[in-house]
PDB file of C-alpha atoms in Angstrom:
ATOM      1  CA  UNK A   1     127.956 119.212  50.710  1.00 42.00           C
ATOM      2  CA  UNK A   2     131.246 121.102  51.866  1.00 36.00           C
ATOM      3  CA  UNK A   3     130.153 124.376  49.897  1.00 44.00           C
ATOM      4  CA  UNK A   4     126.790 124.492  52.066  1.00 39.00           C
ATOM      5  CA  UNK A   5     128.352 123.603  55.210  1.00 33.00           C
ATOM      6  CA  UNK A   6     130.732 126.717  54.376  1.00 37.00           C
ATOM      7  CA  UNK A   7     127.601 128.818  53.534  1.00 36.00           C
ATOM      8  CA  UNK A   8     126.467 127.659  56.860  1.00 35.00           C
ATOM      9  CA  UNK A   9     129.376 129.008  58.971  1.00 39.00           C
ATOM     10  CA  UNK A  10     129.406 132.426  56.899  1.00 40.00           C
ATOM     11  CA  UNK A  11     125.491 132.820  57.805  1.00 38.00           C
ATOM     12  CA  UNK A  12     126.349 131.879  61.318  1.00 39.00           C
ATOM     13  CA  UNK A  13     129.160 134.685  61.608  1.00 43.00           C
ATOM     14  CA  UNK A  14     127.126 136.914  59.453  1.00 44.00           C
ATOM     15  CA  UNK A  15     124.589 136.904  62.174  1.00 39.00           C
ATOM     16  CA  UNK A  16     126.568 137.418  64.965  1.00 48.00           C
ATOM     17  CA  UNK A  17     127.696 140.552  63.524  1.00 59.00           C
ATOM     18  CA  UNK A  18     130.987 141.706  62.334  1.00 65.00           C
ATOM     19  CA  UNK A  19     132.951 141.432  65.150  1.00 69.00           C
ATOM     20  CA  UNK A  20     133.133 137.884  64.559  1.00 73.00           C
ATOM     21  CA  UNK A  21     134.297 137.502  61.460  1.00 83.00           C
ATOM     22  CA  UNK A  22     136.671 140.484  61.792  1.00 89.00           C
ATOM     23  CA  UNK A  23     138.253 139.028  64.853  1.00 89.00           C
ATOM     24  CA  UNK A  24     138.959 135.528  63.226  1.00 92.00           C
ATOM     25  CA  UNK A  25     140.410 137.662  60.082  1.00 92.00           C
ATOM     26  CA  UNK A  26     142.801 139.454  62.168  1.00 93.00           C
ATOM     27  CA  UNK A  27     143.742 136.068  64.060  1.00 95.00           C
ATOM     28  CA  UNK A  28     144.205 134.841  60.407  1.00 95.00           C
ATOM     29  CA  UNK A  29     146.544 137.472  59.289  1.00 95.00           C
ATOM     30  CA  UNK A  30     148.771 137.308  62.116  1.00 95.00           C
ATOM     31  CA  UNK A  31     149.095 133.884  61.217  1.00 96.00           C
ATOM     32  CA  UNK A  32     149.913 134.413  58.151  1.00 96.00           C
ATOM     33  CA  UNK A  33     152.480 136.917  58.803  1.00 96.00           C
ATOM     34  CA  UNK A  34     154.098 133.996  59.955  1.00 96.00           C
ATOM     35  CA  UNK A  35     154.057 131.874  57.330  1.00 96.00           C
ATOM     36  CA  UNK A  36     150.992 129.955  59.111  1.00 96.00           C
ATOM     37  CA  UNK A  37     147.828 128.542  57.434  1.00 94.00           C
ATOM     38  CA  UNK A  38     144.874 130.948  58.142  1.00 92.00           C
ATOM     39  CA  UNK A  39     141.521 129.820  60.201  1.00 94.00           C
ATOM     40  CA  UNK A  40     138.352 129.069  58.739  1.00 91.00           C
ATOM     41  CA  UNK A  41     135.580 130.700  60.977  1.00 92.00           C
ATOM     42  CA  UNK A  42     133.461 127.855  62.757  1.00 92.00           C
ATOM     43  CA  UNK A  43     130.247 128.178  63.927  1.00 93.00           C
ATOM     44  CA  UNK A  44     129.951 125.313  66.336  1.00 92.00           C
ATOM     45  CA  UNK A  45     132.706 127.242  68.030  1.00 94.00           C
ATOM     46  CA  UNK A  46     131.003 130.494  67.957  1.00 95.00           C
ATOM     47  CA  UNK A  47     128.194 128.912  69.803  1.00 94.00           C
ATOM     48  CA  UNK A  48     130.973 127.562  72.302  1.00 94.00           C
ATOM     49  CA  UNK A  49     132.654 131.354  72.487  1.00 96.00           C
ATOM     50  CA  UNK A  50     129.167 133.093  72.414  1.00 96.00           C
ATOM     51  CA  UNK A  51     128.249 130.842  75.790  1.00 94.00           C
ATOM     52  CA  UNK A  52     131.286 132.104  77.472  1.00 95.00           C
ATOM     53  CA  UNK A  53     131.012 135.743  76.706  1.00 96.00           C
ATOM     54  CA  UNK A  54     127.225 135.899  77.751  1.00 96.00           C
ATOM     55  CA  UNK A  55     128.363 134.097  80.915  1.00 94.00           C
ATOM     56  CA  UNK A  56     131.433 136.581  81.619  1.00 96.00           C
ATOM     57  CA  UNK A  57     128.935 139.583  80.794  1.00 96.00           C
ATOM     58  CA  UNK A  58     126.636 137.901  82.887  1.00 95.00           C
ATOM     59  CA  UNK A  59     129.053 137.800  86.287  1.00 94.00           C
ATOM     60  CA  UNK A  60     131.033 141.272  85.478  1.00 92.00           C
ATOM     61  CA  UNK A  61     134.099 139.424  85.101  1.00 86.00           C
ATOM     62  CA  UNK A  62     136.519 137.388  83.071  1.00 88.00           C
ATOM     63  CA  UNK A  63     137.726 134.065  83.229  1.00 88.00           C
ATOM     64  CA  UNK A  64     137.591 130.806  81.781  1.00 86.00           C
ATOM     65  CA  UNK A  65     134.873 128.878  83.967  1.00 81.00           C
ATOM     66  CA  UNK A  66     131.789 128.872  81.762  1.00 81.00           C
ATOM     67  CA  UNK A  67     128.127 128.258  83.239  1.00 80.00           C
ATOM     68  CA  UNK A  68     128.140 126.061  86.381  1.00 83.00           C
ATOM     69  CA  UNK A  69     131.505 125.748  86.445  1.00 87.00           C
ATOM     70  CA  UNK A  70     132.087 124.503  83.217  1.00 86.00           C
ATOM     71  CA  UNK A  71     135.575 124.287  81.293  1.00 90.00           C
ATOM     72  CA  UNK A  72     136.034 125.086  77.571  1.00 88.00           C
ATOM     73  CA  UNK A  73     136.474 120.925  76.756  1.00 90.00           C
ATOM     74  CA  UNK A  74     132.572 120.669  78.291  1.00 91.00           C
ATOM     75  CA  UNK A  75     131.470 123.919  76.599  1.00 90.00           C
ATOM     76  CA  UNK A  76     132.626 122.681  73.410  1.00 90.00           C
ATOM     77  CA  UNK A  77     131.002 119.350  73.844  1.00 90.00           C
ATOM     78  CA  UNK A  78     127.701 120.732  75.032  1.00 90.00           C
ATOM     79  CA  UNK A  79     127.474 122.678  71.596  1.00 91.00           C
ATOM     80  CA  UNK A  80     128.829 119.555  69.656  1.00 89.00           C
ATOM     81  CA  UNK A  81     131.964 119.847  68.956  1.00 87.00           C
ATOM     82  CA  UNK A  82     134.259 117.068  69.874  1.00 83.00           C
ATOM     83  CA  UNK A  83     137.843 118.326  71.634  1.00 74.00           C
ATOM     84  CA  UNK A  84     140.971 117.245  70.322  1.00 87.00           C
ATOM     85  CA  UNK A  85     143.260 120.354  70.022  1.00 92.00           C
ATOM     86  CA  UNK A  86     141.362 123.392  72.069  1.00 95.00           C
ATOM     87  CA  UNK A  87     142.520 126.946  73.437  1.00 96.00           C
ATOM     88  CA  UNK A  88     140.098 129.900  74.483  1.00 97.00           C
ATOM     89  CA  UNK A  89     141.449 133.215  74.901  1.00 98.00           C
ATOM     90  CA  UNK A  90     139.190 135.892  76.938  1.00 97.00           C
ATOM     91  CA  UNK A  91     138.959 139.679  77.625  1.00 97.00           C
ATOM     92  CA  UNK A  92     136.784 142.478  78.359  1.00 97.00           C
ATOM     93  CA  UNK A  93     137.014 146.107  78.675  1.00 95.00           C
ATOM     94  CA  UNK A  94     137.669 146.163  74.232  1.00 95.00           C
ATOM     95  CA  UNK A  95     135.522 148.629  72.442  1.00 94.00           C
ATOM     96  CA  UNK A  96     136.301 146.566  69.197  1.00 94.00           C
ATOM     97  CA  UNK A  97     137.356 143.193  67.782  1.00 94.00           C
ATOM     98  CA  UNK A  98     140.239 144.605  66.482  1.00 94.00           C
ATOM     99  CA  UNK A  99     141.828 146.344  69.231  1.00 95.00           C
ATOM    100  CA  UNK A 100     140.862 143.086  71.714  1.00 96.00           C
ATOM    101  CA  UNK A 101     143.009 140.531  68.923  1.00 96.00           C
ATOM    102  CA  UNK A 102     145.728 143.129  68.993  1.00 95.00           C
ATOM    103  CA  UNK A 103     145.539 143.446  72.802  1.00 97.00           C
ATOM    104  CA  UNK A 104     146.006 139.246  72.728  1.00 97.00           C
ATOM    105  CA  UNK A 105     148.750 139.121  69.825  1.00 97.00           C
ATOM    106  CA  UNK A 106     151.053 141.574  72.206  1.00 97.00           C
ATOM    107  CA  UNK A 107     150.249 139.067  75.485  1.00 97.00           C
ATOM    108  CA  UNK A 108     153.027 135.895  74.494  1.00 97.00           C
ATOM    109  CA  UNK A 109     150.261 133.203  75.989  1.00 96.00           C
ATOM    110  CA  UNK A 110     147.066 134.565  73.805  1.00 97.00           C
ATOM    111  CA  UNK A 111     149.112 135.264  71.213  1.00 97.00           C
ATOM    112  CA  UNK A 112     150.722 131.424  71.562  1.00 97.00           C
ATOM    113  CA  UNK A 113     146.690 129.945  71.264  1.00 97.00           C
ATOM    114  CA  UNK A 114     146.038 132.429  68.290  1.00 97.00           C
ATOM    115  CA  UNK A 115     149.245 131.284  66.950  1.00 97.00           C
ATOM    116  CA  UNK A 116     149.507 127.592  68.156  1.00 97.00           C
ATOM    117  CA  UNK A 117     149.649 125.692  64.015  1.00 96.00           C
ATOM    118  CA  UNK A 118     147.606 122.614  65.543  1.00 94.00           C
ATOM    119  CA  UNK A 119     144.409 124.996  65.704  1.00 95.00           C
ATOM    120  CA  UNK A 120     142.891 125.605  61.967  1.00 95.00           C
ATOM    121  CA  UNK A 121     139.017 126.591  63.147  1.00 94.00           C
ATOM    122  CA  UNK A 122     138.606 130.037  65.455  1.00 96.00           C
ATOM    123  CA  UNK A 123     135.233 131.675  66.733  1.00 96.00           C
ATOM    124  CA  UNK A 124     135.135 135.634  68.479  1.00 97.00           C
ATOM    125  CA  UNK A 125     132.253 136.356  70.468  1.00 96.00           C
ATOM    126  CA  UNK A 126     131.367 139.517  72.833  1.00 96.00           C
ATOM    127  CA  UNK A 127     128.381 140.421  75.018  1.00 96.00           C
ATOM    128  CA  UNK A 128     128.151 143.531  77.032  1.00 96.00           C
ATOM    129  CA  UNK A 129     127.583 143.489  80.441  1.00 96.00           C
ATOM    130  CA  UNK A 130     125.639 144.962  82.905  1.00 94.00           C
ATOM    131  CA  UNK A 131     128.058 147.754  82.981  1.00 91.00           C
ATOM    132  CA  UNK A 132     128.334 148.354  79.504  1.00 95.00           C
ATOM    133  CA  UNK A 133     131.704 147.032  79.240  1.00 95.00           C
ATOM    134  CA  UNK A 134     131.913 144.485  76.800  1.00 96.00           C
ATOM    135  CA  UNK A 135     133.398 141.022  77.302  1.00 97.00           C
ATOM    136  CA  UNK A 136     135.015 138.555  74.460  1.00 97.00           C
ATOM    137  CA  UNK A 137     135.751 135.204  73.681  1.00 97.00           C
ATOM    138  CA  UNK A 138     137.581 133.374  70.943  1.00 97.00           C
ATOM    139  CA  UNK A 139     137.366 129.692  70.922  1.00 97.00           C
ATOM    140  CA  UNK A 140     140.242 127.767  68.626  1.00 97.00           C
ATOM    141  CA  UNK A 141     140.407 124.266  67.864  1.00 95.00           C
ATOM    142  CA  UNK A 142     142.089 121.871  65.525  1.00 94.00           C
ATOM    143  CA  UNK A 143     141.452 118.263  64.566  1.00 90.00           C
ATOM    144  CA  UNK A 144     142.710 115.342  66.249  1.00 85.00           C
ATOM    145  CA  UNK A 145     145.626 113.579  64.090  1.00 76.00           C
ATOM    146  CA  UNK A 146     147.550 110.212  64.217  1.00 55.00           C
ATOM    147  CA  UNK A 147     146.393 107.113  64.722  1.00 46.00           C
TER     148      UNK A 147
END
């Protein structure tokens, strides 16, 4: 069951281009650089970070409101995933996923989410706007733990 779950999530990523799985791979290597476990690309979370980044491309701007107002905790529930440990890091104005994760590993509070060893699950998504400039989102999550 867990092998076509993880086919799953590589089809997922595979169709929302390379970007996404680059971005979570770069995410993953930073991690571990420091001695981190790496981040298995989720696509429940894309669909949360792919919501965000039509919406920001949508408005012409950046921020962390999604559609109607809504936070990253009622994103990720309205795709089905259930919150425990969340962060969401978001840009625009990146040409490519690799510049945009290097642009958050040099800013201390993106790089702290990317970082953070609670998350274990990451998603990158961009849309371009209007403009043509492009807009990104990476959702991270980990599980709940304890009691």
């Amino acid at each position: 069951m867990w092998r076509i779950l993880f086919l799953l999530a590589l089809l997922s990523f595979a169709l929302a281009g390379p970007a996404a799985a680059e971005g979570v791979s770069l995410a993953a290597a930073a991690r571990a650089q420091q001695g981190l476990p790496g981040l298995r690309p989720d696509p429940v979370l894309l669909r949360a970070a792919q919501m965000q980044a039509d919406h920001m491309a949508e408005r012409g701007r950046i921020g962390h409101d999604g559609p109607g107002g809504m936070s990253l905790v009622a994103r990720a529930r309205a795709v089905g995933h259930r919150p425990c440990y969340l962060a969401e890091n978001v840009a625009s104005g990146q040409r490519s996923a690799a510049r945009v994760t290097r642009d958050w590993l040099r800013s201390p509070g993106h790089r702290a989410n990317i970082l953070n060893p609670r998350h274990d699950r990451a998603a990158l998504a961009w849309a371009r706007g209007r403009n043509g400039r492009l807009y990104w989102a990476m959702v991270l999550a980990g599980p709940c733990r304890g009691p």
